Amino acid sequence: MRFTKTLIAVMGCSICVSATEAFEFSAQQQKSGVFLGASAGVPPEGIYMINQFFTYQANIVGPVTNTIGSKTGVQAAVDVQAFLFVPGWTFLGATYDAVIGVPFAMQSAGNPINAQASGMHNTYIVPAELSWKLADSGVSVKTGLGIFVPDGTVTGLGGTGNVGAPYWTFQPEVIVSYLKDGWNLSAALYEEINTANSITGYRTGNILHADFTATKTIGKWTVGPVAYYVGQVTSDRSSAFYNNLIQNANRYDVWSIGALVGYDFGPAAFTVWATQEVSARASGAMAGQTDLSNATKGFTAFATLSYKIWSPDEAPTSGRPLAHK
């Protein structure tokens, strides 16, 4: 059961703690790197369970540190329970699958913000993914659309005081993979497109992610380097709640590198990977405004357990008939 050759789409949770309700920190819905180790492949027909935990330890960087200080730490611990559905359907020559996952998070920001939050982050749903194999070349391509539903824990005057987000996020994705002779060479591109905050009207700009995997499976072991990029590619838009001022135009770019190790136990596969962000920069204030642009720079460790919970070809349980004449 080579889960390293499947797209296990589980979501993350970003650091989105507000110092007050006067401005909103950059708020990624998806934790960068969640597609590391995954691919454009699809496992056999069935229903799969994915349990993922990750921790993120970082500092806030960028021009905002001139206002809040240069050593403001942020931490997050997130647990995700997700299901991957592979019904065996095909469409336009592609294999269909769907994903749903629910994350629970704890996060905090240090002095001078001194904020803590915990609860349920927004539910992540992928109603449809389509995966094509390009003949015998080993190349596969997958595309889909993820949706973050605004059902998480929301508190605060502007709705940004906890781990939930009071807006929808639509996330188109495309993954290209080379899967042959134990290799998984994959690039996953996905972009967060946010609606306006339903309380404040503030709208966070689009956030682009790119996850890169280069692993080799030898026997039951899978190892290899991984890397990711994340950046906000459009500016935030303010609203009447903030007197129509751009509180945080916020463009940022973050690069990270790391390594992955996985082991296939047969009934389940266990994978761990860790990444260190090596470059992070932010900018984007409008003329005459205090630049509150920001990013976070730190270390992430993931652990994922994946296993099949149902398949149509499972043999019936042997034993006595429940009823007989």
Tab-separated table of C-alpha atoms in Angstrom:
chain	number	residue	atom	x	y	z
A	1	MET	CA	0.000	0.000	0.000
A	2	ARG	CA	2.245	2.761	-1.313
A	3	PHE	CA	0.610	5.880	0.044
A	4	THR	CA	3.655	7.861	-1.041
A	5	LYS	CA	2.293	7.449	-4.579
A	6	THR	CA	-1.092	8.966	-3.773
A	7	LEU	CA	-2.289	12.489	-3.322
A	8	ILE	CA	-3.190	12.595	0.340
A	9	ALA	CA	-4.670	16.057	0.464
A	10	VAL	CA	-4.770	17.186	4.036
A	11	MET	CA	-4.988	20.750	5.087
A	12	GLY	CA	-2.983	22.817	7.461
A	13	CYS	CA	-3.594	25.786	9.626
A	14	SER	CA	-1.684	29.020	9.459
A	15	ILE	CA	-0.634	31.445	12.088
A	16	CYS	CA	-3.407	34.045	11.980
A	17	VAL	CA	-3.368	35.630	15.415
A	18	SER	CA	-4.274	39.326	15.576
A	19	ALA	CA	-2.379	41.630	17.896
A	20	THR	CA	-5.616	43.565	18.352
A	21	GLU	CA	-8.466	43.908	15.914
A	22	ALA	CA	-6.639	46.874	14.344
A	23	PHE	CA	-4.950	44.822	11.654
A	24	GLU	CA	-4.865	41.251	10.420
A	25	PHE	CA	-1.724	39.159	10.086
A	26	SER	CA	-1.210	37.194	6.889
A	27	ALA	CA	-3.572	34.253	7.111
A	28	GLN	CA	-2.804	31.140	5.132
A	29	GLN	CA	-5.586	28.605	5.261
A	30	GLN	CA	-3.287	25.823	4.078
A	31	LYS	CA	-0.031	25.014	5.849
A	32	SER	CA	2.793	25.107	3.357
A	33	GLY	CA	4.229	21.680	2.631
A	34	VAL	CA	1.129	19.533	3.165
A	35	PHE	CA	1.551	18.027	-0.330
A	36	LEU	CA	5.147	16.955	0.312
A	37	GLY	CA	5.493	13.210	-0.251
A	38	ALA	CA	2.221	13.073	-2.153
A	39	SER	CA	1.826	12.779	-5.905
A	40	ALA	CA	-0.599	12.831	-8.823
A	41	GLY	CA	-1.266	9.122	-8.434
A	42	VAL	CA	-4.422	7.558	-7.002
A	43	PRO	CA	-4.589	4.400	-4.830
A	44	PRO	CA	-6.897	1.434	-5.592
A	45	GLU	CA	-10.647	1.738	-5.137
A	46	GLY	CA	-11.632	2.185	-1.495
A	47	ILE	CA	-11.919	4.602	1.428
A	48	TYR	CA	-8.726	5.717	3.172
A	49	MET	CA	-8.104	7.402	6.518
A	50	ILE	CA	-5.335	9.937	6.992
A	51	ASN	CA	-4.209	11.072	10.459
A	52	GLN	CA	-1.738	13.934	10.371
A	53	PHE	CA	-0.075	15.965	13.080
A	54	PHE	CA	2.336	18.823	12.634
A	55	THR	CA	4.020	21.449	14.742
A	56	TYR	CA	5.327	24.811	13.557
A	57	GLN	CA	7.828	26.877	15.577
A	58	ALA	CA	8.716	30.261	14.103
A	59	ASN	CA	9.237	33.997	14.519
A	60	ILE	CA	7.397	36.848	12.834
A	61	VAL	CA	9.636	38.620	10.310
A	62	GLY	CA	9.289	41.566	7.969
A	63	PRO	CA	8.630	45.309	8.378
A	64	VAL	CA	5.954	44.661	11.035
A	65	THR	CA	8.772	43.821	13.473
A	66	ASN	CA	9.566	47.550	13.637
A	67	THR	CA	6.186	47.882	15.365
A	68	ILE	CA	5.857	44.680	17.410
A	69	GLY	CA	9.515	43.742	17.954
A	70	SER	CA	11.967	41.452	16.206
A	71	LYS	CA	11.685	38.392	18.473
A	72	THR	CA	7.971	37.707	18.488
A	73	GLY	CA	7.587	33.941	18.413
A	74	VAL	CA	4.643	32.019	17.015
A	75	GLN	CA	3.810	28.360	17.552
A	76	ALA	CA	1.155	26.000	16.254
A	77	ALA	CA	0.191	22.376	16.840
A	78	VAL	CA	-2.399	20.918	14.456
A	79	ASP	CA	-4.146	17.547	14.282
A	80	VAL	CA	-6.003	16.638	11.082
A	81	GLN	CA	-8.441	13.775	10.487
A	82	ALA	CA	-9.133	13.246	6.785
A	83	PHE	CA	-10.770	10.748	4.443
A	84	LEU	CA	-9.838	9.981	0.847
A	85	PHE	CA	-12.639	8.469	-1.272
A	86	VAL	CA	-11.729	6.504	-4.425
A	87	PRO	CA	-15.002	5.095	-5.827
A	88	GLY	CA	-13.452	3.653	-8.995
A	89	TRP	CA	-15.089	6.182	-11.321
A	90	THR	CA	-13.433	7.558	-14.452
A	91	PHE	CA	-14.147	10.739	-16.379
A	92	LEU	CA	-12.462	11.870	-19.597
A	93	GLY	CA	-9.926	9.118	-19.093
A	94	ALA	CA	-9.057	10.287	-15.574
A	95	THR	CA	-9.510	8.549	-12.222
A	96	TYR	CA	-11.786	10.406	-9.802
A	97	ASP	CA	-11.313	10.866	-6.051
A	98	ALA	CA	-12.561	13.194	-3.319
A	99	VAL	CA	-11.228	14.360	0.055
A	100	ILE	CA	-12.677	15.761	3.267
A	101	GLY	CA	-10.716	16.708	6.371
A	102	VAL	CA	-11.235	18.462	9.683
A	103	PRO	CA	-8.291	20.120	11.507
A	104	PHE	CA	-8.043	21.047	15.168
A	105	ALA	CA	-5.391	23.558	16.175
A	106	MET	CA	-3.637	25.263	19.057
A	107	GLN	CA	-1.586	28.357	18.323
A	108	SER	CA	0.029	31.245	20.114
A	109	ALA	CA	2.031	34.404	19.556
A	110	GLY	CA	4.518	35.818	22.045
A	111	ASN	CA	5.255	39.265	23.416
A	112	PRO	CA	3.980	41.905	22.699
A	113	ILE	CA	0.989	40.152	21.098
A	114	ASN	CA	0.572	37.592	23.902
A	115	ALA	CA	-2.303	35.746	22.268
A	116	GLN	CA	-3.373	32.120	22.448
A	117	ALA	CA	-6.134	30.311	20.593
A	118	SER	CA	-7.443	26.797	20.099
A	119	GLY	CA	-10.367	25.130	18.406
A	120	MET	CA	-11.467	23.806	15.034
A	121	HIS	CA	-10.021	25.274	11.869
A	122	ASN	CA	-12.152	25.478	8.715
A	123	THR	CA	-13.225	22.143	7.203
A	124	TYR	CA	-11.434	21.307	3.950
A	125	ILE	CA	-13.389	19.643	1.129
A	126	VAL	CA	-12.189	18.562	-2.292
A	127	PRO	CA	-15.378	17.484	-4.111
A	128	ALA	CA	-13.475	16.314	-7.183
A	129	GLU	CA	-9.931	15.499	-8.247
A	130	LEU	CA	-9.057	13.981	-11.617
A	131	SER	CA	-5.819	12.086	-12.253
A	132	TRP	CA	-4.471	11.126	-15.683
A	133	LYS	CA	-1.669	8.672	-16.468
A	134	LEU	CA	0.236	9.565	-19.618
A	135	ALA	CA	0.629	6.113	-21.224
A	136	ASP	CA	3.650	4.193	-19.885
A	137	SER	CA	5.845	7.252	-19.459
A	138	GLY	CA	5.513	7.244	-15.670
A	139	VAL	CA	4.089	10.760	-15.823
A	140	SER	CA	0.783	11.511	-14.081
A	141	VAL	CA	-1.152	14.760	-13.845
A	142	LYS	CA	-3.815	15.581	-11.286
A	143	THR	CA	-6.066	18.595	-10.958
A	144	GLY	CA	-8.796	19.527	-8.508
A	145	LEU	CA	-10.466	22.239	-6.458
A	146	GLY	CA	-10.282	22.446	-2.683
A	147	ILE	CA	-12.714	24.485	-0.591
A	148	PHE	CA	-12.253	25.734	2.969
A	149	VAL	CA	-15.688	26.084	4.587
A	150	PRO	CA	-16.001	28.914	7.180
A	151	ASP	CA	-17.172	26.636	10.006
A	152	GLY	CA	-14.150	26.920	12.308
A	153	THR	CA	-13.877	28.518	15.744
A	154	VAL	CA	-14.301	32.293	15.252
A	155	THR	CA	-13.969	34.907	17.993
A	156	GLY	CA	-13.056	38.583	18.289
A	157	LEU	CA	-14.518	41.811	17.012
A	158	GLY	CA	-13.266	41.160	13.483
A	159	GLY	CA	-13.494	37.376	13.612
A	160	THR	CA	-9.705	36.911	13.529
A	161	GLY	CA	-9.108	36.156	17.202
A	162	ASN	CA	-9.122	32.367	16.912
A	163	VAL	CA	-8.094	29.517	14.606
A	164	GLY	CA	-11.193	29.662	12.391
A	165	ALA	CA	-11.537	32.086	9.477
A	166	PRO	CA	-14.863	33.881	8.743
A	167	TYR	CA	-14.552	33.584	4.966
A	168	TRP	CA	-14.476	30.998	2.200
A	169	THR	CA	-11.267	29.960	0.471
A	170	PHE	CA	-11.171	28.274	-2.940
A	171	GLN	CA	-7.984	26.424	-3.804
A	172	PRO	CA	-7.377	25.198	-7.372
A	173	GLU	CA	-4.540	22.698	-7.594
A	174	VAL	CA	-2.417	20.931	-10.179
A	175	ILE	CA	0.149	18.201	-9.493
A	176	VAL	CA	2.619	16.768	-12.000
A	177	SER	CA	4.514	13.591	-11.062
A	178	TYR	CA	7.003	11.107	-12.419
A	179	LEU	CA	6.212	7.752	-10.763
A	180	LYS	CA	8.412	4.926	-11.964
A	181	ASP	CA	10.992	2.474	-10.583
A	182	GLY	CA	10.290	3.637	-7.036
A	183	TRP	CA	10.761	7.320	-7.834
A	184	ASN	CA	8.315	10.032	-6.859
A	185	LEU	CA	9.344	13.300	-8.506
A	186	SER	CA	6.422	15.664	-7.950
A	187	ALA	CA	5.585	19.346	-8.113
A	188	ALA	CA	2.300	20.476	-6.564
A	189	LEU	CA	1.010	23.981	-7.304
A	190	TYR	CA	-2.035	25.351	-5.478
A	191	GLU	CA	-3.352	28.843	-4.820
A	192	GLU	CA	-5.628	30.158	-2.085
A	193	ILE	CA	-8.298	32.549	-3.369
A	194	ASN	CA	-10.183	34.150	-0.481
A	195	THR	CA	-13.557	35.788	-0.231
A	196	ALA	CA	-13.983	38.831	1.998
A	197	ASN	CA	-14.141	38.467	5.773
A	198	SER	CA	-17.887	38.202	6.466
A	199	ILE	CA	-17.536	40.421	9.569
A	200	THR	CA	-15.096	43.127	8.491
A	201	GLY	CA	-15.193	42.970	4.699
A	202	TYR	CA	-11.366	42.784	4.690
A	203	ARG	CA	-10.008	40.467	1.987
A	204	THR	CA	-6.649	38.719	2.159
A	205	GLY	CA	-4.789	38.509	-1.150
A	206	ASN	CA	-4.182	35.301	-3.080
A	207	ILE	CA	-1.507	32.980	-1.679
A	208	LEU	CA	0.490	30.699	-3.989
A	209	HIS	CA	2.057	27.428	-2.803
A	210	ALA	CA	4.541	25.145	-4.573
A	211	ASP	CA	5.615	21.851	-2.956
A	212	PHE	CA	8.468	19.770	-4.402
A	213	THR	CA	9.199	16.096	-3.684
A	214	ALA	CA	12.095	13.914	-4.894
A	215	THR	CA	11.893	10.566	-3.076
A	216	LYS	CA	12.965	7.002	-3.787
A	217	THR	CA	11.232	3.877	-2.441
A	218	ILE	CA	13.529	0.939	-1.683
A	219	GLY	CA	11.701	-2.035	-0.235
A	220	LYS	CA	9.454	-0.681	2.481
A	221	TRP	CA	11.436	2.528	2.969
A	222	THR	CA	10.958	5.852	1.207
A	223	VAL	CA	13.498	8.667	1.587
A	224	GLY	CA	14.416	11.886	-0.160
A	225	PRO	CA	14.652	15.688	-0.097
A	226	VAL	CA	11.636	18.003	-0.143
A	227	ALA	CA	11.162	21.758	-0.494
A	228	TYR	CA	8.413	24.333	-0.729
A	229	TYR	CA	7.693	27.928	-1.668
A	230	VAL	CA	4.801	30.066	-0.436
A	231	GLY	CA	4.055	33.680	-1.270
A	232	GLN	CA	1.225	36.175	-1.268
A	233	VAL	CA	0.866	37.216	-4.894
A	234	THR	CA	-1.910	39.843	-4.696
A	235	SER	CA	-2.450	42.618	-2.155
A	236	ASP	CA	-4.975	42.643	0.654
A	237	ARG	CA	-8.093	44.784	0.230
A	238	SER	CA	-9.400	46.856	3.102
A	239	SER	CA	-13.005	47.822	3.902
A	240	ALA	CA	-15.198	50.323	5.702
A	241	PHE	CA	-14.486	48.433	8.933
A	242	TYR	CA	-10.960	49.853	8.674
A	243	ASN	CA	-12.069	53.184	7.163
A	244	ASN	CA	-11.130	51.781	3.746
A	245	LEU	CA	-7.420	52.002	4.533
A	246	ILE	CA	-5.093	49.244	3.348
A	247	GLN	CA	-4.039	47.944	6.738
A	248	ASN	CA	-1.650	45.332	5.392
A	249	ALA	CA	-0.919	45.169	1.665
A	250	ASN	CA	1.395	42.312	2.574
A	251	ARG	CA	3.390	40.640	-0.162
A	252	TYR	CA	5.733	37.957	1.093
A	253	ASP	CA	7.918	35.109	-0.162
A	254	VAL	CA	9.109	32.121	1.895
A	255	TRP	CA	11.377	29.233	0.832
A	256	SER	CA	11.936	26.045	2.809
A	257	ILE	CA	13.985	22.848	2.438
A	258	GLY	CA	13.901	19.536	4.284
A	259	ALA	CA	13.806	15.747	4.120
A	260	LEU	CA	11.235	12.952	4.199
A	261	VAL	CA	11.351	9.385	5.555
A	262	GLY	CA	8.523	6.880	5.204
A	263	TYR	CA	7.907	3.220	6.033
A	264	ASP	CA	5.216	0.949	4.594
A	265	PHE	CA	3.934	-1.435	7.273
A	266	GLY	CA	1.484	-3.067	4.841
A	267	PRO	CA	-1.846	-2.313	6.508
A	268	ALA	CA	-0.668	1.269	7.108
A	269	ALA	CA	2.042	3.655	5.952
A	270	PHE	CA	3.845	6.089	8.236
A	271	THR	CA	5.669	9.153	6.935
A	272	VAL	CA	7.565	11.936	8.661
A	273	TRP	CA	9.137	15.007	7.132
A	274	ALA	CA	10.702	18.159	8.472
A	275	THR	CA	11.431	21.479	6.813
A	276	GLN	CA	13.367	24.600	7.739
A	277	GLU	CA	12.404	27.924	6.210
A	278	VAL	CA	15.662	29.389	4.920
A	279	SER	CA	14.390	32.622	3.404
A	280	ALA	CA	11.432	34.848	4.313
A	281	ARG	CA	10.766	38.430	3.285
A	282	ALA	CA	7.728	40.691	3.286
A	283	SER	CA	6.802	44.124	1.908
A	284	GLY	CA	3.906	46.052	0.510
A	285	ALA	CA	2.814	49.107	2.475
A	286	MET	CA	1.020	51.831	0.565
A	287	ALA	CA	2.639	55.281	0.392
A	288	GLY	CA	2.514	57.138	3.688
A	289	GLN	CA	1.383	54.141	5.720
A	290	THR	CA	3.113	52.206	8.446
A	291	ASP	CA	4.351	48.991	6.838
A	292	LEU	CA	2.774	46.089	8.730
A	293	SER	CA	3.741	43.523	6.109
A	294	ASN	CA	4.821	40.259	7.686
A	295	ALA	CA	5.663	36.618	7.261
A	296	THR	CA	6.781	33.847	9.589
A	297	LYS	CA	10.095	31.999	9.406
A	298	GLY	CA	10.667	28.757	11.260
A	299	PHE	CA	10.695	24.969	11.489
A	300	THR	CA	7.914	22.480	10.695
A	301	ALA	CA	7.702	18.772	11.549
A	302	PHE	CA	4.960	16.555	10.063
A	303	ALA	CA	3.882	12.991	10.895
A	304	THR	CA	1.245	11.172	8.828
A	305	LEU	CA	-0.365	7.762	9.293
A	306	SER	CA	-2.400	6.511	6.307
A	307	TYR	CA	-4.430	3.325	5.979
A	308	LYS	CA	-7.333	1.775	4.086
A	309	ILE	CA	-10.566	1.413	6.066
A	310	TRP	CA	-12.693	-0.162	3.292
A	311	SER	CA	-12.356	-1.657	-0.167
A	312	PRO	CA	-14.934	-3.405	-2.387
A	313	ASP	CA	-12.747	-6.483	-2.893
A	314	GLU	CA	-12.310	-7.349	0.790
A	315	ALA	CA	-13.140	-10.988	1.445
A	316	PRO	CA	-16.147	-11.659	3.693
A	317	THR	CA	-15.414	-12.733	7.256
A	318	SER	CA	-15.333	-16.534	7.555
A	319	GLY	CA	-17.250	-18.386	10.252
A	320	ARG	CA	-20.584	-20.003	10.972
A	321	PRO	CA	-23.720	-18.758	9.252
A	322	LEU	CA	-25.740	-16.469	11.465
A	323	ALA	CA	-28.898	-18.471	10.688
A	324	HIS	CA	-29.539	-21.974	9.348
A	325	LYS	CA	-32.283	-24.525	9.053
